[in-house]
PDB file of C-alpha atoms in Angstrom:
ATOM      1  CA  MET A  20     -55.000  71.575  20.839  1.00 49.00           C
ATOM      2  CA  ASN A  21     -53.097  69.509  18.328  1.00 51.00           C
ATOM      3  CA  TYR A  22     -53.789  65.813  19.026  1.00 42.00           C
ATOM      4  CA  LEU A  23     -50.564  64.692  17.374  1.00 40.00           C
ATOM      5  CA  LYS A  24     -48.496  66.846  19.737  1.00 40.00           C
ATOM      6  CA  LEU A  25     -50.545  65.645  22.691  1.00 34.00           C
ATOM      7  CA  SER A  26     -50.032  61.999  21.680  1.00 36.00           C
ATOM      8  CA  LEU A  27     -46.293  62.508  21.264  1.00 33.00           C
ATOM      9  CA  PHE A  28     -46.135  64.200  24.661  1.00 34.00           C
ATOM     10  CA  PHE A  29     -47.812  61.228  26.391  1.00 34.00           C
ATOM     11  CA  LEU A  30     -45.609  58.788  24.486  1.00 32.00           C
ATOM     12  CA  ALA A  31     -42.501  60.652  25.668  1.00 35.00           C
ATOM     13  CA  LEU A  32     -43.777  60.554  29.251  1.00 33.00           C
ATOM     14  CA  SER A  33     -44.360  56.792  29.094  1.00 34.00           C
ATOM     15  CA  LEU A  34     -40.964  55.831  27.622  1.00 32.00           C
ATOM     16  CA  PRO A  35     -39.156  55.535  30.975  1.00 34.00           C
ATOM     17  CA  PHE A  36     -41.748  53.022  32.111  1.00 33.00           C
ATOM     18  CA  LEU A  37     -41.407  50.995  28.906  1.00 34.00           C
ATOM     19  CA  ALA A  38     -37.621  50.943  29.038  1.00 35.00           C
ATOM     20  CA  SER A  39     -35.994  47.688  29.964  1.00 37.00           C
ATOM     21  CA  ALA A  40     -32.608  46.079  29.758  1.00 44.00           C
ATOM     22  CA  ASP A  41     -32.293  42.828  27.853  1.00 62.00           C
ATOM     23  CA  PRO A  42     -30.791  39.867  29.692  1.00 71.00           C
ATOM     24  CA  TRP A  43     -28.057  37.917  27.923  1.00 82.00           C
ATOM     25  CA  ASP A  44     -29.450  34.445  28.413  1.00 87.00           C
ATOM     26  CA  CYS A  45     -28.895  33.047  24.893  1.00 90.00           C
ATOM     27  CA  MET A  46     -25.447  31.980  23.766  1.00 91.00           C
ATOM     28  CA  SER A  47     -23.591  29.452  21.651  1.00 91.00           C
ATOM     29  CA  LYS A  48     -23.515  25.839  22.798  1.00 93.00           C
ATOM     30  CA  THR A  49     -19.796  26.161  23.631  1.00 93.00           C
ATOM     31  CA  GLU A  50     -20.426  29.262  25.769  1.00 91.00           C
ATOM     32  CA  ALA A  51     -23.369  27.601  27.525  1.00 93.00           C
ATOM     33  CA  GLU A  52     -21.349  24.473  28.339  1.00 95.00           C
ATOM     34  CA  ALA A  53     -18.468  26.617  29.638  1.00 94.00           C
ATOM     35  CA  LEU A  54     -20.851  28.660  31.802  1.00 94.00           C
ATOM     36  CA  LYS A  55     -22.462  25.485  33.162  1.00 96.00           C
ATOM     37  CA  THR A  56     -19.040  24.097  34.088  1.00 96.00           C
ATOM     38  CA  TYR A  57     -18.064  27.394  35.732  1.00 94.00           C
ATOM     39  CA  LEU A  58     -21.254  27.513  37.831  1.00 95.00           C
ATOM     40  CA  GLU A  59     -20.805  23.915  38.942  1.00 95.00           C
ATOM     41  CA  LYS A  60     -17.366  24.823  40.320  1.00 94.00           C
ATOM     42  CA  ASN A  61     -18.308  28.329  41.543  1.00 93.00           C
ATOM     43  CA  PRO A  62     -21.930  28.051  42.659  1.00 94.00           C
ATOM     44  CA  PHE A  63     -22.520  31.455  44.285  1.00 94.00           C
ATOM     45  CA  ILE A  64     -23.796  34.389  42.231  1.00 94.00           C
ATOM     46  CA  LEU A  65     -25.149  37.828  42.984  1.00 92.00           C
ATOM     47  CA  ASP A  66     -28.246  38.227  40.816  1.00 90.00           C
ATOM     48  CA  TYR A  67     -28.699  41.956  40.231  1.00 85.00           C
ATOM     49  CA  CYS A  68     -29.840  43.934  37.186  1.00 81.00           C
ATOM     50  CA  ASP A  69     -27.471  46.890  37.104  1.00 75.00           C
ATOM     51  CA  CYS A  70     -29.118  48.514  34.067  1.00 74.00           C
ATOM     52  CA  CYS A  71     -32.546  48.136  35.692  1.00 71.00           C
ATOM     53  CA  ASP A  72     -31.098  49.892  38.735  1.00 60.00           C
ATOM     54  CA  ASP A  73     -29.856  52.815  36.657  1.00 59.00           C
ATOM     55  CA  ILE A  74     -33.276  53.197  35.003  1.00 60.00           C
ATOM     56  CA  ALA A  75     -35.122  52.946  38.331  1.00 59.00           C
ATOM     57  CA  ARG A  76     -32.876  55.505  40.020  1.00 61.00           C
ATOM     58  CA  GLU A  77     -33.097  57.933  37.128  1.00 64.00           C
ATOM     59  CA  TYR A  78     -36.882  57.912  36.897  1.00 62.00           C
ATOM     60  CA  ASP A  79     -38.250  57.133  40.351  1.00 60.00           C
ATOM     61  CA  ASN A  80     -35.197  57.000  42.652  1.00 65.00           C
ATOM     62  CA  LYS A  81     -35.923  53.448  43.817  1.00 68.00           C
ATOM     63  CA  LYS A  82     -33.252  50.889  44.578  1.00 73.00           C
ATOM     64  CA  VAL A  83     -33.321  47.568  42.737  1.00 77.00           C
ATOM     65  CA  LYS A  84     -33.150  44.295  44.609  1.00 83.00           C
ATOM     66  CA  GLY A  85     -30.248  41.900  44.532  1.00 87.00           C
ATOM     67  CA  TYR A  86     -30.045  38.259  45.587  1.00 91.00           C
ATOM     68  CA  LEU A  87     -27.118  36.141  46.745  1.00 92.00           C
ATOM     69  CA  VAL A  88     -27.870  32.717  45.275  1.00 93.00           C
ATOM     70  CA  GLU A  89     -26.259  29.308  45.519  1.00 93.00           C
ATOM     71  CA  ILE A  90     -26.662  27.423  42.248  1.00 94.00           C
ATOM     72  CA  LYS A  91     -27.194  23.754  43.056  1.00 95.00           C
ATOM     73  CA  LYS A  92     -28.142  22.285  39.683  1.00 96.00           C
ATOM     74  CA  VAL A  93     -28.000  23.630  36.107  1.00 96.00           C
ATOM     75  CA  GLU A  94     -28.561  22.280  32.629  1.00 97.00           C
ATOM     76  CA  VAL A  95     -28.019  23.522  29.095  1.00 96.00           C
ATOM     77  CA  VAL A  96     -31.293  23.952  27.200  1.00 96.00           C
ATOM     78  CA  SER A  97     -32.443  25.557  23.962  1.00 94.00           C
ATOM     79  CA  CYS A  98     -32.939  29.300  24.337  1.00 90.00           C
ATOM     80  CA  SER A  99     -36.608  30.205  24.759  1.00 84.00           C
ATOM     81  CA  TRP A 100     -36.515  32.861  22.034  1.00 82.00           C
ATOM     82  CA  ASP A 101     -33.888  31.455  19.633  1.00 84.00           C
ATOM     83  CA  GLU A 102     -33.867  27.692  19.068  1.00 85.00           C
ATOM     84  CA  GLU A 103     -30.435  27.817  17.417  1.00 89.00           C
ATOM     85  CA  ARG A 104     -28.846  29.149  20.620  1.00 92.00           C
ATOM     86  CA  TYR A 105     -28.654  27.855  24.192  1.00 95.00           C
ATOM     87  CA  SER A 106     -29.307  28.967  27.758  1.00 94.00           C
ATOM     88  CA  VAL A 107     -28.022  27.757  31.104  1.00 95.00           C
ATOM     89  CA  GLN A 108     -31.156  26.878  33.061  1.00 95.00           C
ATOM     90  CA  VAL A 109     -31.016  26.820  36.871  1.00 95.00           C
ATOM     91  CA  THR A 110     -33.190  23.932  38.043  1.00 95.00           C
ATOM     92  CA  GLU A 111     -32.214  23.948  41.716  1.00 94.00           C
ATOM     93  CA  HIS A 112     -30.964  26.849  43.822  1.00 93.00           C
ATOM     94  CA  LYS A 113     -31.031  28.428  47.267  1.00 90.00           C
ATOM     95  CA  VAL A 114     -31.334  32.178  47.942  1.00 89.00           C
ATOM     96  CA  TRP A 115     -28.922  32.898  50.787  1.00 88.00           C
ATOM     97  CA  SER A 116     -29.690  36.590  51.152  1.00 88.00           C
ATOM     98  CA  SER A 117     -31.748  39.327  49.554  1.00 88.00           C
ATOM     99  CA  GLY A 118     -31.332  43.072  49.723  1.00 88.00           C
ATOM    100  CA  TYR A 119     -30.350  46.106  47.678  1.00 86.00           C
ATOM    101  CA  VAL A 120     -27.177  47.203  45.931  1.00 82.00           C
ATOM    102  CA  GLU A 121     -26.375  50.665  47.187  1.00 77.00           C
ATOM    103  CA  ARG A 122     -23.337  52.585  45.900  1.00 72.00           C
ATOM    104  CA  GLY A 123     -21.884  49.367  44.489  1.00 76.00           C
ATOM    105  CA  THR A 124     -22.273  47.325  47.689  1.00 82.00           C
ATOM    106  CA  PHE A 125     -24.828  44.624  48.413  1.00 85.00           C
ATOM    107  CA  GLU A 126     -26.809  45.496  51.548  1.00 86.00           C
ATOM    108  CA  PRO A 127     -28.851  42.593  52.933  1.00 87.00           C
ATOM    109  CA  ASP A 128     -32.408  43.504  53.849  1.00 86.00           C
ATOM    110  CA  ALA A 129     -34.750  40.861  55.268  1.00 79.00           C
ATOM    111  CA  THR A 130     -37.800  42.843  54.161  1.00 81.00           C
ATOM    112  CA  VAL A 131     -37.041  42.224  50.460  1.00 82.00           C
ATOM    113  CA  ASP A 132     -39.686  39.860  49.142  1.00 78.00           C
ATOM    114  CA  LEU A 133     -38.254  36.708  47.578  1.00 80.00           C
ATOM    115  CA  ALA A 134     -41.339  36.485  45.358  1.00 77.00           C
ATOM    116  CA  ASP A 135     -39.634  39.057  43.097  1.00 75.00           C
ATOM    117  CA  PHE A 136     -36.641  36.778  42.522  1.00 82.00           C
ATOM    118  CA  PRO A 137     -36.591  35.440  38.927  1.00 76.00           C
ATOM    119  CA  GLY A 138     -36.422  31.826  40.123  1.00 81.00           C
ATOM    120  CA  ALA A 139     -39.190  32.117  42.700  1.00 81.00           C
ATOM    121  CA  ASP A 140     -41.577  30.105  40.533  1.00 82.00           C
ATOM    122  CA  GLY A 141     -39.176  27.380  39.381  1.00 86.00           C
ATOM    123  CA  ALA A 142     -36.402  27.017  36.823  1.00 91.00           C
ATOM    124  CA  TRP A 143     -34.878  30.165  35.321  1.00 92.00           C
ATOM    125  CA  PRO A 144     -32.207  31.009  32.732  1.00 93.00           C
ATOM    126  CA  VAL A 145     -29.007  32.642  33.926  1.00 93.00           C
ATOM    127  CA  ALA A 146     -28.658  36.135  32.465  1.00 90.00           C
ATOM    128  CA  ALA A 147     -24.892  36.376  32.030  1.00 88.00           C
ATOM    129  CA  ASN A 148     -24.964  40.177  32.181  1.00 85.00           C
ATOM    130  CA  TYR A 149     -27.010  40.316  35.422  1.00 87.00           C
ATOM    131  CA  ALA A 150     -25.306  37.556  37.361  1.00 91.00           C
ATOM    132  CA  TYR A 151     -22.076  38.373  39.168  1.00 91.00           C
ATOM    133  CA  THR A 152     -19.437  36.088  40.564  1.00 91.00           C
ATOM    134  CA  LEU A 153     -16.462  36.763  42.777  1.00 91.00           C
ATOM    135  CA  GLN A 154     -13.126  36.903  40.985  1.00 88.00           C
ATOM    136  CA  LYS A 155      -9.928  38.277  42.508  1.00 86.00           C
ATOM    137  CA  GLY A 156     -11.942  40.021  45.204  1.00 83.00           C
ATOM    138  CA  LYS A 157     -14.289  41.850  42.819  1.00 85.00           C
ATOM    139  CA  ALA A 158     -17.829  41.290  41.570  1.00 87.00           C
ATOM    140  CA  VAL A 159     -17.555  40.368  37.876  1.00 86.00           C
ATOM    141  CA  THR A 160     -20.354  39.570  35.425  1.00 86.00           C
ATOM    142  CA  LEU A 161     -20.544  35.983  34.263  1.00 89.00           C
ATOM    143  CA  TYR A 162     -20.255  37.032  30.628  1.00 86.00           C
ATOM    144  CA  LYS A 163     -16.798  38.503  31.292  1.00 85.00           C
ATOM    145  CA  VAL A 164     -15.641  35.432  33.219  1.00 82.00           C
ATOM    146  CA  ASN A 165     -16.986  33.204  30.469  1.00 75.00           C
ATOM    147  CA  GLY A 166     -15.207  35.260  27.772  1.00 74.00           C
ATOM    148  CA  MET A 167     -18.463  35.852  25.909  1.00 72.00           C
ATOM    149  CA  THR A 168     -17.809  39.474  24.976  1.00 66.00           C
ATOM    150  CA  GLU A 169     -15.834  42.551  25.839  1.00 60.00           C
ATOM    151  CA  GLU A 170     -18.858  44.797  25.290  1.00 59.00           C
ATOM    152  CA  LYS A 171     -19.013  47.556  27.850  1.00 61.00           C
ATOM    153  CA  THR A 172     -22.158  48.995  29.348  1.00 61.00           C
ATOM    154  CA  ASP A 173     -22.647  52.246  31.182  1.00 63.00           C
ATOM    155  CA  CYS A 174     -24.672  50.549  33.897  1.00 70.00           C
ATOM    156  CA  ARG A 175     -23.761  50.719  37.576  1.00 65.00           C
ATOM    157  CA  ALA A 176     -22.363  47.288  38.447  1.00 70.00           C
ATOM    158  CA  PRO A 177     -21.704  46.257  42.050  1.00 76.00           C
ATOM    159  CA  TYR A 178     -18.117  46.811  43.133  1.00 74.00           C
ATOM    160  CA  SER A 179     -17.976  44.123  45.759  1.00 79.00           C
ATOM    161  CA  PHE A 180     -19.396  40.710  46.473  1.00 84.00           C
ATOM    162  CA  PRO A 181     -21.249  40.158  49.779  1.00 85.00           C
ATOM    163  CA  ALA A 182     -18.805  39.262  52.550  1.00 85.00           C
ATOM    164  CA  PRO A 183     -19.764  36.226  54.675  1.00 87.00           C
ATOM    165  CA  LYS A 184     -20.022  38.418  57.786  1.00 85.00           C
ATOM    166  CA  VAL A 185     -22.980  40.387  56.332  1.00 83.00           C
ATOM    167  CA  ILE A 186     -25.007  37.274  55.496  1.00 82.00           C
ATOM    168  CA  LYS A 187     -27.478  36.529  58.283  1.00 76.00           C
ATOM    169  CA  MET A 188     -27.225  32.739  58.718  1.00 67.00           C
ATOM    170  CA  GLY A 189     -25.879  30.325  61.259  1.00 64.00           C
ATOM    171  CA  CYS A 190     -22.135  29.728  61.098  1.00 63.00           C
ATOM    172  CA  TRP A 191     -22.525  26.059  60.119  1.00 61.00           C
ATOM    173  CA  LYS A 192     -24.663  26.969  57.136  1.00 66.00           C
ATOM    174  CA  LYS A 193     -22.216  29.670  56.034  1.00 79.00           C
ATOM    175  CA  ARG A 194     -19.155  27.415  55.991  1.00 86.00           C
ATOM    176  CA  LYS A 195     -19.563  26.535  52.289  1.00 86.00           C
ATOM    177  CA  TYR A 196     -19.970  30.189  51.359  1.00 88.00           C
ATOM    178  CA  ARG A 197     -16.970  31.251  53.466  1.00 88.00           C
ATOM    179  CA  ARG A 198     -14.799  28.687  51.658  1.00 89.00           C
ATOM    180  CA  PHE A 199     -16.006  29.935  48.262  1.00 90.00           C
ATOM    181  CA  TYR A 200     -15.448  33.575  49.270  1.00 90.00           C
ATOM    182  CA  LYS A 201     -11.947  32.973  50.649  1.00 89.00           C
ATOM    183  CA  LYS A 202     -10.883  30.983  47.576  1.00 88.00           C
ATOM    184  CA  ARG A 203     -12.245  33.537  45.080  1.00 83.00           C
ATOM    185  CA  ARG A 204     -10.784  36.615  46.821  1.00 77.00           C
ATOM    186  CA  LYS A 205      -7.283  35.718  45.649  1.00 72.00           C
TER     187      LYS A 205
END
């Protein structure tokens, strides 16, 4: 058997497992400052990698996890892979709910392990293309809200933001989220 053909065959088989979607966590200083200001006023995001979801569904039919997160403290720092650009680093946060995004809707699931959350081990940069906020009743990526780009992707973004009634927490704890949700639905 031809070893070159065999090698190419195995390389082709491994490509889906090597595929990944790049997070947009580096930006200009102006964009980073604007994103920081936005998150300080609108602290709830849905952290969900829509392109990762498309890849996972195509190759192994698994759902990708999503997390409803309250951003409590952020700072602008130099980007880890480009010192001339900047990232918005989350230094304090609270995960309100974890689950899956199914057919564009966040479905809370208590069995989702929070250890898989990007910020489980400490500070983490906000990926503007994988963090969604609520704007006029729809889930919108932070890069669109921040005016960073009009680039379109073919990835399956969530259609809706988690309603307060689906979040499993006591009513006193949810009051802040309900206010955010009601204000941002308009």
